[in-house]
CSV table of C-alpha atoms in Angstrom, one decimal:
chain,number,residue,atom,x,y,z
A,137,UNK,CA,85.1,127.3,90.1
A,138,UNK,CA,86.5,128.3,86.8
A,139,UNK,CA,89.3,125.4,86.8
A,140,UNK,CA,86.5,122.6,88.1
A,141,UNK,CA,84.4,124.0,84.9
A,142,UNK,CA,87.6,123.4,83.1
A,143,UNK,CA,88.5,120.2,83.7
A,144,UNK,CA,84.7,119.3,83.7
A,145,UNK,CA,85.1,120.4,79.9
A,146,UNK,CA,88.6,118.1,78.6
A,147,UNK,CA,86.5,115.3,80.7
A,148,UNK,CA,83.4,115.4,78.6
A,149,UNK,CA,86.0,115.5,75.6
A,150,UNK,CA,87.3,112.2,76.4
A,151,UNK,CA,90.4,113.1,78.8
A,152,UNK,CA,90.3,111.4,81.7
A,153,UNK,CA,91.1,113.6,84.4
A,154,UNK,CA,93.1,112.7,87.6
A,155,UNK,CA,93.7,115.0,90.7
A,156,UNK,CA,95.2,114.9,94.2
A,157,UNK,CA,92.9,114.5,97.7
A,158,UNK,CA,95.3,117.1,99.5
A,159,UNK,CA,97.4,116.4,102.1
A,160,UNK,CA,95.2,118.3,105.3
A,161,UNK,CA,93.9,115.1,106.7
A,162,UNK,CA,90.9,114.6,108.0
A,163,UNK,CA,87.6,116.4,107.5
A,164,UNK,CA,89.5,118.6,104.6
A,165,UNK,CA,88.6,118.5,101.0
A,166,UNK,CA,89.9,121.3,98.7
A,167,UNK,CA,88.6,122.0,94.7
A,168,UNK,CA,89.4,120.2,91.9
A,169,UNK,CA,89.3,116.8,94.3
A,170,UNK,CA,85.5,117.9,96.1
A,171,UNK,CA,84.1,117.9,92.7
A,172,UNK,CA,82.5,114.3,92.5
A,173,UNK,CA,82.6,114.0,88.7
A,174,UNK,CA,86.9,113.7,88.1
A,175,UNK,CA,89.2,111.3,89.5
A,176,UNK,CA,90.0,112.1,93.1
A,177,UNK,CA,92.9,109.8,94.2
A,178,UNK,CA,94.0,109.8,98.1
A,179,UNK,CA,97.4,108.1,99.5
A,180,UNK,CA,98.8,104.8,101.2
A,181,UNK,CA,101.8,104.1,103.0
A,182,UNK,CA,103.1,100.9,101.8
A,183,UNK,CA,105.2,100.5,105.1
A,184,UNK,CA,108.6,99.9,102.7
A,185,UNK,CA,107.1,96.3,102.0
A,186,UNK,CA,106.3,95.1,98.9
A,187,UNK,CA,103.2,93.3,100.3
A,188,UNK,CA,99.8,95.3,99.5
A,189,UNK,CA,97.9,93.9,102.8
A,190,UNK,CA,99.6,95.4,105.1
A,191,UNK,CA,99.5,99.5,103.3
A,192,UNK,CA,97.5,101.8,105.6
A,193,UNK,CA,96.3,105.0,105.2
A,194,UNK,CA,99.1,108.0,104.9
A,195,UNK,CA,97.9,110.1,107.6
A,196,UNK,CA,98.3,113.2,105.8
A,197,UNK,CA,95.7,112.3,103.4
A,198,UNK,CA,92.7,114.5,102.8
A,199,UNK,CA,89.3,113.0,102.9
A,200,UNK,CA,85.7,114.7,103.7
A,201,UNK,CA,82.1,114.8,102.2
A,202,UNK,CA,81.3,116.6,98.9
A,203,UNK,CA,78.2,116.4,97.3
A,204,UNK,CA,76.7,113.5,99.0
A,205,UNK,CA,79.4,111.3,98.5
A,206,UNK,CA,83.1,110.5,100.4
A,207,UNK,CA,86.1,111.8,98.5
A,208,UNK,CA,88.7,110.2,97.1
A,209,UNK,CA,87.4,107.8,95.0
A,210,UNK,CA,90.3,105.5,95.4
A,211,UNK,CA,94.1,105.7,96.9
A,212,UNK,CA,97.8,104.5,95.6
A,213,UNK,CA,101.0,104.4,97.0
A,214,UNK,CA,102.3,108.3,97.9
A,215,UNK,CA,104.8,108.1,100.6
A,216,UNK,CA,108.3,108.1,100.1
A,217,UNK,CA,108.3,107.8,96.4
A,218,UNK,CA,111.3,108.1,93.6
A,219,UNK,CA,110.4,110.4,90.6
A,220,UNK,CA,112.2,112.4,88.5
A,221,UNK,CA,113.7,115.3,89.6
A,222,UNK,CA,112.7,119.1,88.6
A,223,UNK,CA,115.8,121.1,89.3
A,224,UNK,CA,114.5,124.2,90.5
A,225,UNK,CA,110.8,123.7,91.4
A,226,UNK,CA,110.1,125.1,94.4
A,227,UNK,CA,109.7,121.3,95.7
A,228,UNK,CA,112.9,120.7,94.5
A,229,UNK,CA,114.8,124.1,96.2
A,230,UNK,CA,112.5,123.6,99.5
A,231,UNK,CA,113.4,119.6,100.0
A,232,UNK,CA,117.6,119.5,98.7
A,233,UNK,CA,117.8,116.4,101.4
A,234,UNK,CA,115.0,114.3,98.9
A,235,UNK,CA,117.6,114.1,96.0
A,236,UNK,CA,118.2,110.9,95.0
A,237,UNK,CA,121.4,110.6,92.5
A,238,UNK,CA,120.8,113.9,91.6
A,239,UNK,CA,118.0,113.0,88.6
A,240,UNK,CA,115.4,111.8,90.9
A,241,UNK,CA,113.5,112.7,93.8
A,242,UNK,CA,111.6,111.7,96.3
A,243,UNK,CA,108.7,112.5,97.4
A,244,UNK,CA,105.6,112.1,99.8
A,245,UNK,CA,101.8,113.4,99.5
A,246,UNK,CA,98.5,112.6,97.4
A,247,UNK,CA,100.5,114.3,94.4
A,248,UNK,CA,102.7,111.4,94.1
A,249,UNK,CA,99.5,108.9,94.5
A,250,UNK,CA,97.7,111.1,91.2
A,251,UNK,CA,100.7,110.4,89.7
A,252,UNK,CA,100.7,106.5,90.4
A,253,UNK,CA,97.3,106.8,89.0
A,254,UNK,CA,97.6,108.5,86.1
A,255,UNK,CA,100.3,105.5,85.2
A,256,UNK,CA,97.5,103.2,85.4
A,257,UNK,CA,95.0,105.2,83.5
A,258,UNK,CA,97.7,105.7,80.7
A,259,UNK,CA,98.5,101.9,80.7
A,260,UNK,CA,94.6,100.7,81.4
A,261,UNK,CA,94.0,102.8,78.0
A,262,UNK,CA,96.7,101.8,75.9
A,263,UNK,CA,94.9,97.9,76.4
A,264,UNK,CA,91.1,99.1,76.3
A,265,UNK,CA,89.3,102.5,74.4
A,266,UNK,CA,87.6,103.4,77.5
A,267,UNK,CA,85.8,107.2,78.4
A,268,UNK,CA,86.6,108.5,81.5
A,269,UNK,CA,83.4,107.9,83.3
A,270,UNK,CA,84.2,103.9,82.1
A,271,UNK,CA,87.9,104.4,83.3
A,272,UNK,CA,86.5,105.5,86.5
A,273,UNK,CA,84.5,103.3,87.0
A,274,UNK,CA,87.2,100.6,85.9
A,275,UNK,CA,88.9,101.9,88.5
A,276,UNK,CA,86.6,102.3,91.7
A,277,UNK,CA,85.3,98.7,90.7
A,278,UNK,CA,88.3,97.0,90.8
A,279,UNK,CA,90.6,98.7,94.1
A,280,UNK,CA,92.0,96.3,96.6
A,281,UNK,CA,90.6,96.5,99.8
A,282,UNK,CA,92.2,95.0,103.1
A,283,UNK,CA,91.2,95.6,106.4
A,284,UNK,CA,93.5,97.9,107.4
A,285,UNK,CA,91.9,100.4,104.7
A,286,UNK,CA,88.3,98.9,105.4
A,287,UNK,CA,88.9,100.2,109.5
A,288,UNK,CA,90.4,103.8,107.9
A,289,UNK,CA,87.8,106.8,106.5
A,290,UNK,CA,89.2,108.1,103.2
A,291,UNK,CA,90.0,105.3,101.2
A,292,UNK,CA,87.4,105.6,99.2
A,293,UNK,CA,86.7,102.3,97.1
A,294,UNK,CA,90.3,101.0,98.3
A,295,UNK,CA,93.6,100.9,96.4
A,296,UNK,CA,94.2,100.8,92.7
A,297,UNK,CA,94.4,97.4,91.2
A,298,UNK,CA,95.7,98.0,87.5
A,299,UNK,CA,95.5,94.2,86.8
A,300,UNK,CA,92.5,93.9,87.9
A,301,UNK,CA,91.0,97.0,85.8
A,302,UNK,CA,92.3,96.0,82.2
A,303,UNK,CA,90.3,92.3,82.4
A,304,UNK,CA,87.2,93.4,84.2
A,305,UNK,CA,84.1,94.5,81.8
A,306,UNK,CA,82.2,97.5,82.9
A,307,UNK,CA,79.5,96.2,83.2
A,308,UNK,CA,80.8,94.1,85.9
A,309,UNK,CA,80.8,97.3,88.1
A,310,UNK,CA,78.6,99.7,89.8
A,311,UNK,CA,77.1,102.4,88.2
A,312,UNK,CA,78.8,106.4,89.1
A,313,UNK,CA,76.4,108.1,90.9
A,314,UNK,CA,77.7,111.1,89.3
A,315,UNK,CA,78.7,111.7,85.5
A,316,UNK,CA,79.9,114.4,83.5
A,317,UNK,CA,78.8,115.0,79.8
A,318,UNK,CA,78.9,118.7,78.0
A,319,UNK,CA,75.9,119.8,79.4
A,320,UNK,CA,77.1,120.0,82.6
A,321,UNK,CA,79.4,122.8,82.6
A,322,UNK,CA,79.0,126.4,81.8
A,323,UNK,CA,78.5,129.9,82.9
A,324,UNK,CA,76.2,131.4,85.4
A,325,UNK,CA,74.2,134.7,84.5
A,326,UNK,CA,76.7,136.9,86.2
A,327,UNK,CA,79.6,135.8,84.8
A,328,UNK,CA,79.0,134.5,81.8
A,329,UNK,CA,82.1,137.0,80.0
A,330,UNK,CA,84.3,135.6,82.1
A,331,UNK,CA,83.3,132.2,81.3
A,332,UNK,CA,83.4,132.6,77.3
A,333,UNK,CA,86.8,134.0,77.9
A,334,UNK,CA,87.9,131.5,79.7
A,335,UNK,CA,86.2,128.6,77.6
A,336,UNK,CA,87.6,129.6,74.1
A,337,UNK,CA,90.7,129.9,75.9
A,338,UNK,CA,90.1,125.7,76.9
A,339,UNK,CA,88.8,125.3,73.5
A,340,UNK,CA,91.6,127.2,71.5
């Protein structure tokens, strides 16, 4: 998969890369999120209340086996969430009754839960000079569980916990059973044009 191989690459450079479960449910995985190395993020429904223990599982979200190990790695809030709008994204011209005050929008899937986490990754390294198998494991260490996600497949290691990743040491968490560094990436024999193509394009 030329865009896993891609995103496999800007990881090994020290980008910590975050991507959506899907939104087919059960049994349903779909590339970049099967790949076990990157960030795979599923969705909650916080049930409009403002207390964590009582968020579920959205049951849109995708979860399934890849590799030997359950995807996502972890969830976030993704249902009924206000965002900015992009006037004149499909999303935007397909959903005109999610406007919100005509700047925002709002919207449900494992999209919007990415995005939640790629918040926290932004804020967990603006405290801490972390790589991204660190950040994952920051991350996958640290997510609140409750048993309402405990009883549910797909929620990984449970939900992000952002103040609970900046002040617990690495160390203090498992190990990744699978990690990403530059040698793991690159072309097979037959297609090996393609791939220089496509990798000086990354690298450019």
């Amino acid at each position: 998969d030329p865009l896993v191989r891609g995103l496999r690459n800007l990881w090994a450079k020290g980008v910590t890369v975050v991507v959506a479960a899907g939104n087919d449910g059960a049994r349903s995985i779909s590339s970049p999120a099967a790949d076990p190395v990157l960030l795979a993020v599923g969705a909650t429904d916080d049930q409009k209340t403002a207390d964590r223990s009582d968020d579920v599982m959205a049951d849109f979200s995708s979860y399934a086996r890849s590799f030997g190990v359950m995807r996502p790695d972890v969830v976030a809030p993704g249902t009924s969430l206000v965002s900015l709008r992009a006037p004149g994204s499909l999303a935007d011209s397909e959903n005109p009754q999610a406007v919100v005050a005509d700047k925002y929008f709002k919207g449900t899937g494992t999209s919007m839960s990415a995005a939640v986490t790629s918040g926290a990754v932004a804020a967990l390294l603006a405290e801490r000079d972390v790589a991204p198998n660190d950040v994952k494991r920051l991350l996958m260490g640290t997510a609140f569980s409750s048993k309402a996600l405990d009883d549910k497949d797909g929620a990984g290691e449970g939900q992000v916990d952002l103040s609970e990743a900046v002040v617990t040491d690495v160390d203090d968490t498992d190990k990744l059973r699978y990690v990403s560094d530059k040698q793991d990436f690159g072309p097979a024999e037959e297609d090996a044009a393609t791939w220089a193509a496509f990798s000086a394009a990354w690298d450019a």
